[in-house]
Amino acid sequence: KRHSQRMRPGPKLVAAAVLLATGIPKPTAADVPPATLHRDMAIVGIARDPTEDRLVAFMRERDFPQPYYAQEILQGAAQNQIPAALLICIEFLESSGGKYDHGTANPFGWDNGKATFPSRRAAIAYVSNQLGSGRYYTGKSIAAKLRVYNPRPDYAPRIMSCMRELKPNP
């Protein structure tokens, strides 16, 4: 009895397919307008992070300058196991959402506002890393981190109140 064998593509065919495929531009999220992207994500069942919507709404309502860097804040917070609302509220209290960082790209008022960063993204990455695992912050509660960040007695309660505004409605 004779068994049928599947035809396998030869090495030349595989190489040609790889070469052709690498030259085909692939659309990315940057190529698609946000409204279309979010609609398409819903169509295919990808849930959009509602936290981003709340953060952007908060920033818009308080007149933060654009771009908002919400994705970077969410990413920095997630990587460093801190709430994104912590970063947003510090930015809001320290520089009115980045309005008054005086060209330092330091919307968080890091180092009493004296630090200068190459970009807002760099500031987000650095401050979120420090708050998550910096030697003065690691292992502390949010309130304790805030007391280190700014020891004024009214600072931590103001940030915590701001953070409660960003919590989702039950």
PDB file of C-alpha atoms in Angstrom:
ATOM      1  CA  LYS A   1       0.000   0.000   0.000  1.00  0.00           C
ATOM      2  CA  ARG A   2       1.339   3.378  -0.946  1.00  0.00           C
ATOM      3  CA  HIS A   3       1.066   6.345   1.446  1.00  0.00           C
ATOM      4  CA  SER A   4       0.504   9.802   0.110  1.00  0.00           C
ATOM      5  CA  GLN A   5       3.129  12.348   1.012  1.00  0.00           C
ATOM      6  CA  ARG A   6       2.482  15.995   1.599  1.00  0.00           C
ATOM      7  CA  MET A   7       4.338  18.305  -0.656  1.00  0.00           C
ATOM      8  CA  ARG A   8       6.626  20.524   1.313  1.00  0.00           C
ATOM      9  CA  PRO A   9       7.864  23.768  -0.117  1.00  0.00           C
ATOM     10  CA  GLY A  10      11.482  23.681  -1.149  1.00  0.00           C
ATOM     11  CA  PRO A  11      14.099  25.992   0.348  1.00  0.00           C
ATOM     12  CA  LYS A  12      13.969  28.335  -2.651  1.00  0.00           C
ATOM     13  CA  LEU A  13      10.207  28.814  -2.312  1.00  0.00           C
ATOM     14  CA  VAL A  14      10.503  29.499   1.429  1.00  0.00           C
ATOM     15  CA  ALA A  15      13.311  32.016   0.861  1.00  0.00           C
ATOM     16  CA  ALA A  16      11.296  33.799  -1.834  1.00  0.00           C
ATOM     17  CA  ALA A  17       8.230  34.008   0.415  1.00  0.00           C
ATOM     18  CA  VAL A  18      10.283  35.464   3.275  1.00  0.00           C
ATOM     19  CA  LEU A  19      11.889  38.059   1.009  1.00  0.00           C
ATOM     20  CA  LEU A  20       8.548  39.093  -0.445  1.00  0.00           C
ATOM     21  CA  ALA A  21       6.854  39.281   2.940  1.00  0.00           C
ATOM     22  CA  THR A  22       9.540  41.534   4.438  1.00  0.00           C
ATOM     23  CA  GLY A  23       8.964  44.139   1.727  1.00  0.00           C
ATOM     24  CA  ILE A  24       5.237  44.425   2.409  1.00  0.00           C
ATOM     25  CA  PRO A  25       4.501  47.330   4.734  1.00  0.00           C
ATOM     26  CA  LYS A  26       2.423  46.290   7.708  1.00  0.00           C
ATOM     27  CA  PRO A  27      -0.068  48.722   9.226  1.00  0.00           C
ATOM     28  CA  THR A  28       0.530  49.610  12.856  1.00  0.00           C
ATOM     29  CA  ALA A  29      -1.549  51.407  15.455  1.00  0.00           C
ATOM     30  CA  ALA A  30       0.264  54.620  14.485  1.00  0.00           C
ATOM     31  CA  ASP A  31      -1.150  54.320  10.933  1.00  0.00           C
ATOM     32  CA  VAL A  32      -4.756  54.181  12.105  1.00  0.00           C
ATOM     33  CA  PRO A  33      -6.677  57.184  13.475  1.00  0.00           C
ATOM     34  CA  PRO A  34      -7.459  56.614  17.198  1.00  0.00           C
ATOM     35  CA  ALA A  35     -11.245  56.591  16.721  1.00  0.00           C
ATOM     36  CA  THR A  36     -10.942  53.931  14.029  1.00  0.00           C
ATOM     37  CA  LEU A  37      -8.437  51.921  16.026  1.00  0.00           C
ATOM     38  CA  HIS A  38     -10.614  51.894  19.146  1.00  0.00           C
ATOM     39  CA  ARG A  39     -13.729  50.983  17.108  1.00  0.00           C
ATOM     40  CA  ASP A  40     -11.811  48.164  15.421  1.00  0.00           C
ATOM     41  CA  MET A  41     -10.471  46.939  18.751  1.00  0.00           C
ATOM     42  CA  ALA A  42     -14.048  46.699  20.025  1.00  0.00           C
ATOM     43  CA  ILE A  43     -15.151  44.844  16.902  1.00  0.00           C
ATOM     44  CA  VAL A  44     -12.523  42.134  17.359  1.00  0.00           C
ATOM     45  CA  GLY A  45     -13.162  41.934  21.087  1.00  0.00           C
ATOM     46  CA  ILE A  46     -10.049  43.632  22.420  1.00  0.00           C
ATOM     47  CA  ALA A  47     -10.951  45.497  25.574  1.00  0.00           C
ATOM     48  CA  ARG A  48      -9.542  49.001  25.799  1.00  0.00           C
ATOM     49  CA  ASP A  49      -8.087  49.965  29.152  1.00  0.00           C
ATOM     50  CA  PRO A  50     -10.739  52.160  30.789  1.00  0.00           C
ATOM     51  CA  THR A  51      -8.038  53.621  33.024  1.00  0.00           C
ATOM     52  CA  GLU A  52      -6.591  55.472  30.045  1.00  0.00           C
ATOM     53  CA  ASP A  53      -9.970  57.042  29.338  1.00  0.00           C
ATOM     54  CA  ARG A  54     -10.270  58.238  32.941  1.00  0.00           C
ATOM     55  CA  LEU A  55      -6.726  59.619  32.942  1.00  0.00           C
ATOM     56  CA  VAL A  56      -7.230  61.484  29.672  1.00  0.00           C
ATOM     57  CA  ALA A  57     -10.593  62.870  30.850  1.00  0.00           C
ATOM     58  CA  PHE A  58      -8.952  64.088  34.072  1.00  0.00           C
ATOM     59  CA  MET A  59      -6.125  65.723  32.120  1.00  0.00           C
ATOM     60  CA  ARG A  60      -8.511  67.313  29.641  1.00  0.00           C
ATOM     61  CA  GLU A  61     -10.792  68.670  32.400  1.00  0.00           C
ATOM     62  CA  ARG A  62      -7.835  70.233  34.196  1.00  0.00           C
ATOM     63  CA  ASP A  63      -6.324  71.675  31.038  1.00  0.00           C
ATOM     64  CA  PHE A  64      -3.079  69.674  30.970  1.00  0.00           C
ATOM     65  CA  PRO A  65      -1.084  70.626  27.882  1.00  0.00           C
ATOM     66  CA  GLN A  66      -1.095  68.031  25.124  1.00  0.00           C
ATOM     67  CA  PRO A  67       0.212  65.495  24.416  1.00  0.00           C
ATOM     68  CA  TYR A  68      -1.000  63.855  27.600  1.00  0.00           C
ATOM     69  CA  TYR A  69       1.429  60.878  27.654  1.00  0.00           C
ATOM     70  CA  ALA A  70      -1.282  58.701  29.217  1.00  0.00           C
ATOM     71  CA  GLN A  71       0.095  55.506  27.655  1.00  0.00           C
ATOM     72  CA  GLU A  72       3.588  56.245  28.965  1.00  0.00           C
ATOM     73  CA  ILE A  73       2.201  56.957  32.428  1.00  0.00           C
ATOM     74  CA  LEU A  74       0.198  53.732  32.418  1.00  0.00           C
ATOM     75  CA  GLN A  75       3.226  51.767  31.227  1.00  0.00           C
ATOM     76  CA  GLY A  76       5.593  53.344  33.767  1.00  0.00           C
ATOM     77  CA  ALA A  77       3.118  52.759  36.567  1.00  0.00           C
ATOM     78  CA  ALA A  78       2.527  49.135  35.582  1.00  0.00           C
ATOM     79  CA  GLN A  79       6.229  48.367  35.241  1.00  0.00           C
ATOM     80  CA  ASN A  80       6.940  49.852  38.653  1.00  0.00           C
ATOM     81  CA  GLN A  81       3.829  48.594  40.446  1.00  0.00           C
ATOM     82  CA  ILE A  82       2.486  52.006  41.406  1.00  0.00           C
ATOM     83  CA  PRO A  83      -0.900  53.525  40.569  1.00  0.00           C
ATOM     84  CA  ALA A  84      -0.975  55.632  37.409  1.00  0.00           C
ATOM     85  CA  ALA A  85      -3.156  58.073  39.343  1.00  0.00           C
ATOM     86  CA  LEU A  86      -0.184  58.735  41.640  1.00  0.00           C
ATOM     87  CA  LEU A  87       1.879  60.044  38.726  1.00  0.00           C
ATOM     88  CA  ILE A  88      -0.996  62.082  37.286  1.00  0.00           C
ATOM     89  CA  CYS A  89      -1.810  63.702  40.612  1.00  0.00           C
ATOM     90  CA  ILE A  90       1.818  64.536  41.392  1.00  0.00           C
ATOM     91  CA  GLU A  91       2.098  66.105  37.942  1.00  0.00           C
ATOM     92  CA  PHE A  92      -1.107  68.057  38.539  1.00  0.00           C
ATOM     93  CA  LEU A  93      -0.020  69.392  41.933  1.00  0.00           C
ATOM     94  CA  GLU A  94       3.601  70.071  41.022  1.00  0.00           C
ATOM     95  CA  SER A  95       3.197  71.794  37.648  1.00  0.00           C
ATOM     96  CA  SER A  96      -0.532  72.112  36.925  1.00  0.00           C
ATOM     97  CA  GLY A  97      -0.227  69.134  34.633  1.00  0.00           C
ATOM     98  CA  GLY A  98       3.023  70.121  32.978  1.00  0.00           C
ATOM     99  CA  LYS A  99       2.153  73.764  32.319  1.00  0.00           C
ATOM    100  CA  TYR A 100       4.871  75.070  34.589  1.00  0.00           C
ATOM    101  CA  ASP A 101       7.868  72.826  34.159  1.00  0.00           C
ATOM    102  CA  HIS A 102       9.855  75.804  32.757  1.00  0.00           C
ATOM    103  CA  GLY A 103      11.478  73.913  29.884  1.00  0.00           C
ATOM    104  CA  THR A 104      12.964  71.256  32.150  1.00  0.00           C
ATOM    105  CA  ALA A 105      10.659  68.415  31.054  1.00  0.00           C
ATOM    106  CA  ASN A 106      10.128  67.931  34.791  1.00  0.00           C
ATOM    107  CA  PRO A 107       6.354  68.059  35.281  1.00  0.00           C
ATOM    108  CA  PHE A 108       6.690  66.094  38.542  1.00  0.00           C
ATOM    109  CA  GLY A 109       8.791  68.724  40.295  1.00  0.00           C
ATOM    110  CA  TRP A 110      11.490  66.098  40.878  1.00  0.00           C
ATOM    111  CA  ASP A 111      14.375  67.283  43.104  1.00  0.00           C
ATOM    112  CA  ASN A 112      12.424  70.353  44.236  1.00  0.00           C
ATOM    113  CA  GLY A 113      11.921  71.224  40.573  1.00  0.00           C
ATOM    114  CA  LYS A 114      15.664  71.477  39.910  1.00  0.00           C
ATOM    115  CA  ALA A 115      16.014  68.293  37.835  1.00  0.00           C
ATOM    116  CA  THR A 116      16.053  68.533  34.048  1.00  0.00           C
ATOM    117  CA  PHE A 117      15.096  65.608  31.840  1.00  0.00           C
ATOM    118  CA  PRO A 118      15.726  65.133  28.120  1.00  0.00           C
ATOM    119  CA  SER A 119      11.982  64.617  27.566  1.00  0.00           C
ATOM    120  CA  ARG A 120       8.678  64.171  29.358  1.00  0.00           C
ATOM    121  CA  ARG A 121       8.885  60.450  28.539  1.00  0.00           C
ATOM    122  CA  ALA A 122      12.251  60.272  30.285  1.00  0.00           C
ATOM    123  CA  ALA A 123      10.795  62.066  33.308  1.00  0.00           C
ATOM    124  CA  ILE A 124       7.868  59.643  33.454  1.00  0.00           C
ATOM    125  CA  ALA A 125      10.192  56.636  33.241  1.00  0.00           C
ATOM    126  CA  TYR A 126      12.601  57.978  35.859  1.00  0.00           C
ATOM    127  CA  VAL A 127      10.057  59.186  38.413  1.00  0.00           C
ATOM    128  CA  SER A 128       7.882  56.072  38.106  1.00  0.00           C
ATOM    129  CA  ASN A 129      10.981  53.908  38.591  1.00  0.00           C
ATOM    130  CA  GLN A 130      12.056  55.891  41.636  1.00  0.00           C
ATOM    131  CA  LEU A 131       8.591  55.766  43.206  1.00  0.00           C
ATOM    132  CA  GLY A 132       8.384  52.043  42.545  1.00  0.00           C
ATOM    133  CA  SER A 133      11.835  50.853  43.503  1.00  0.00           C
ATOM    134  CA  GLY A 134      14.062  53.801  44.346  1.00  0.00           C
ATOM    135  CA  ARG A 135      15.995  53.377  47.572  1.00  0.00           C
ATOM    136  CA  TYR A 136      13.946  55.999  49.438  1.00  0.00           C
ATOM    137  CA  TYR A 137      10.586  54.644  48.216  1.00  0.00           C
ATOM    138  CA  THR A 138      10.758  50.870  47.901  1.00  0.00           C
ATOM    139  CA  GLY A 139       8.569  48.876  50.263  1.00  0.00           C
ATOM    140  CA  LYS A 140       6.613  51.928  51.436  1.00  0.00           C
ATOM    141  CA  SER A 141       2.886  52.584  51.244  1.00  0.00           C
ATOM    142  CA  ILE A 142       1.656  55.284  48.862  1.00  0.00           C
ATOM    143  CA  ALA A 143       1.182  57.707  51.782  1.00  0.00           C
ATOM    144  CA  ALA A 144       4.715  56.999  53.043  1.00  0.00           C
ATOM    145  CA  LYS A 145       6.147  57.446  49.531  1.00  0.00           C
ATOM    146  CA  LEU A 146       4.394  60.807  49.318  1.00  0.00           C
ATOM    147  CA  ARG A 147       5.822  61.918  52.665  1.00  0.00           C
ATOM    148  CA  VAL A 148       9.298  61.211  51.284  1.00  0.00           C
ATOM    149  CA  TYR A 149       8.476  62.873  47.954  1.00  0.00           C
ATOM    150  CA  ASN A 150       7.279  66.044  49.658  1.00  0.00           C
ATOM    151  CA  PRO A 151       7.255  66.223  53.459  1.00  0.00           C
ATOM    152  CA  ARG A 152       4.803  69.140  53.720  1.00  0.00           C
ATOM    153  CA  PRO A 153       1.953  67.918  55.950  1.00  0.00           C
ATOM    154  CA  ASP A 154      -0.766  68.830  53.442  1.00  0.00           C
ATOM    155  CA  TYR A 155       0.949  67.220  50.419  1.00  0.00           C
ATOM    156  CA  ALA A 156       0.109  63.509  50.870  1.00  0.00           C
ATOM    157  CA  PRO A 157      -3.564  64.184  51.736  1.00  0.00           C
ATOM    158  CA  ARG A 158      -3.937  66.406  48.657  1.00  0.00           C
ATOM    159  CA  ILE A 159      -2.436  63.762  46.357  1.00  0.00           C
ATOM    160  CA  MET A 160      -4.531  61.001  47.934  1.00  0.00           C
ATOM    161  CA  SER A 161      -7.687  63.093  47.470  1.00  0.00           C
ATOM    162  CA  CYS A 162      -6.780  63.660  43.829  1.00  0.00           C
ATOM    163  CA  MET A 163      -6.175  59.923  43.365  1.00  0.00           C
ATOM    164  CA  ARG A 164      -9.650  59.139  44.731  1.00  0.00           C
ATOM    165  CA  GLU A 165     -11.113  61.323  41.953  1.00  0.00           C
ATOM    166  CA  LEU A 166      -9.481  59.039  39.398  1.00  0.00           C
ATOM    167  CA  LYS A 167     -10.875  55.793  40.815  1.00  0.00           C
ATOM    168  CA  PRO A 168     -13.552  54.123  38.700  1.00  0.00           C
ATOM    169  CA  ASN A 169     -17.156  54.519  39.751  1.00  0.00           C
ATOM    170  CA  PRO A 170     -18.533  51.343  41.370  1.00  0.00           C
TER     171      PRO A 170
END
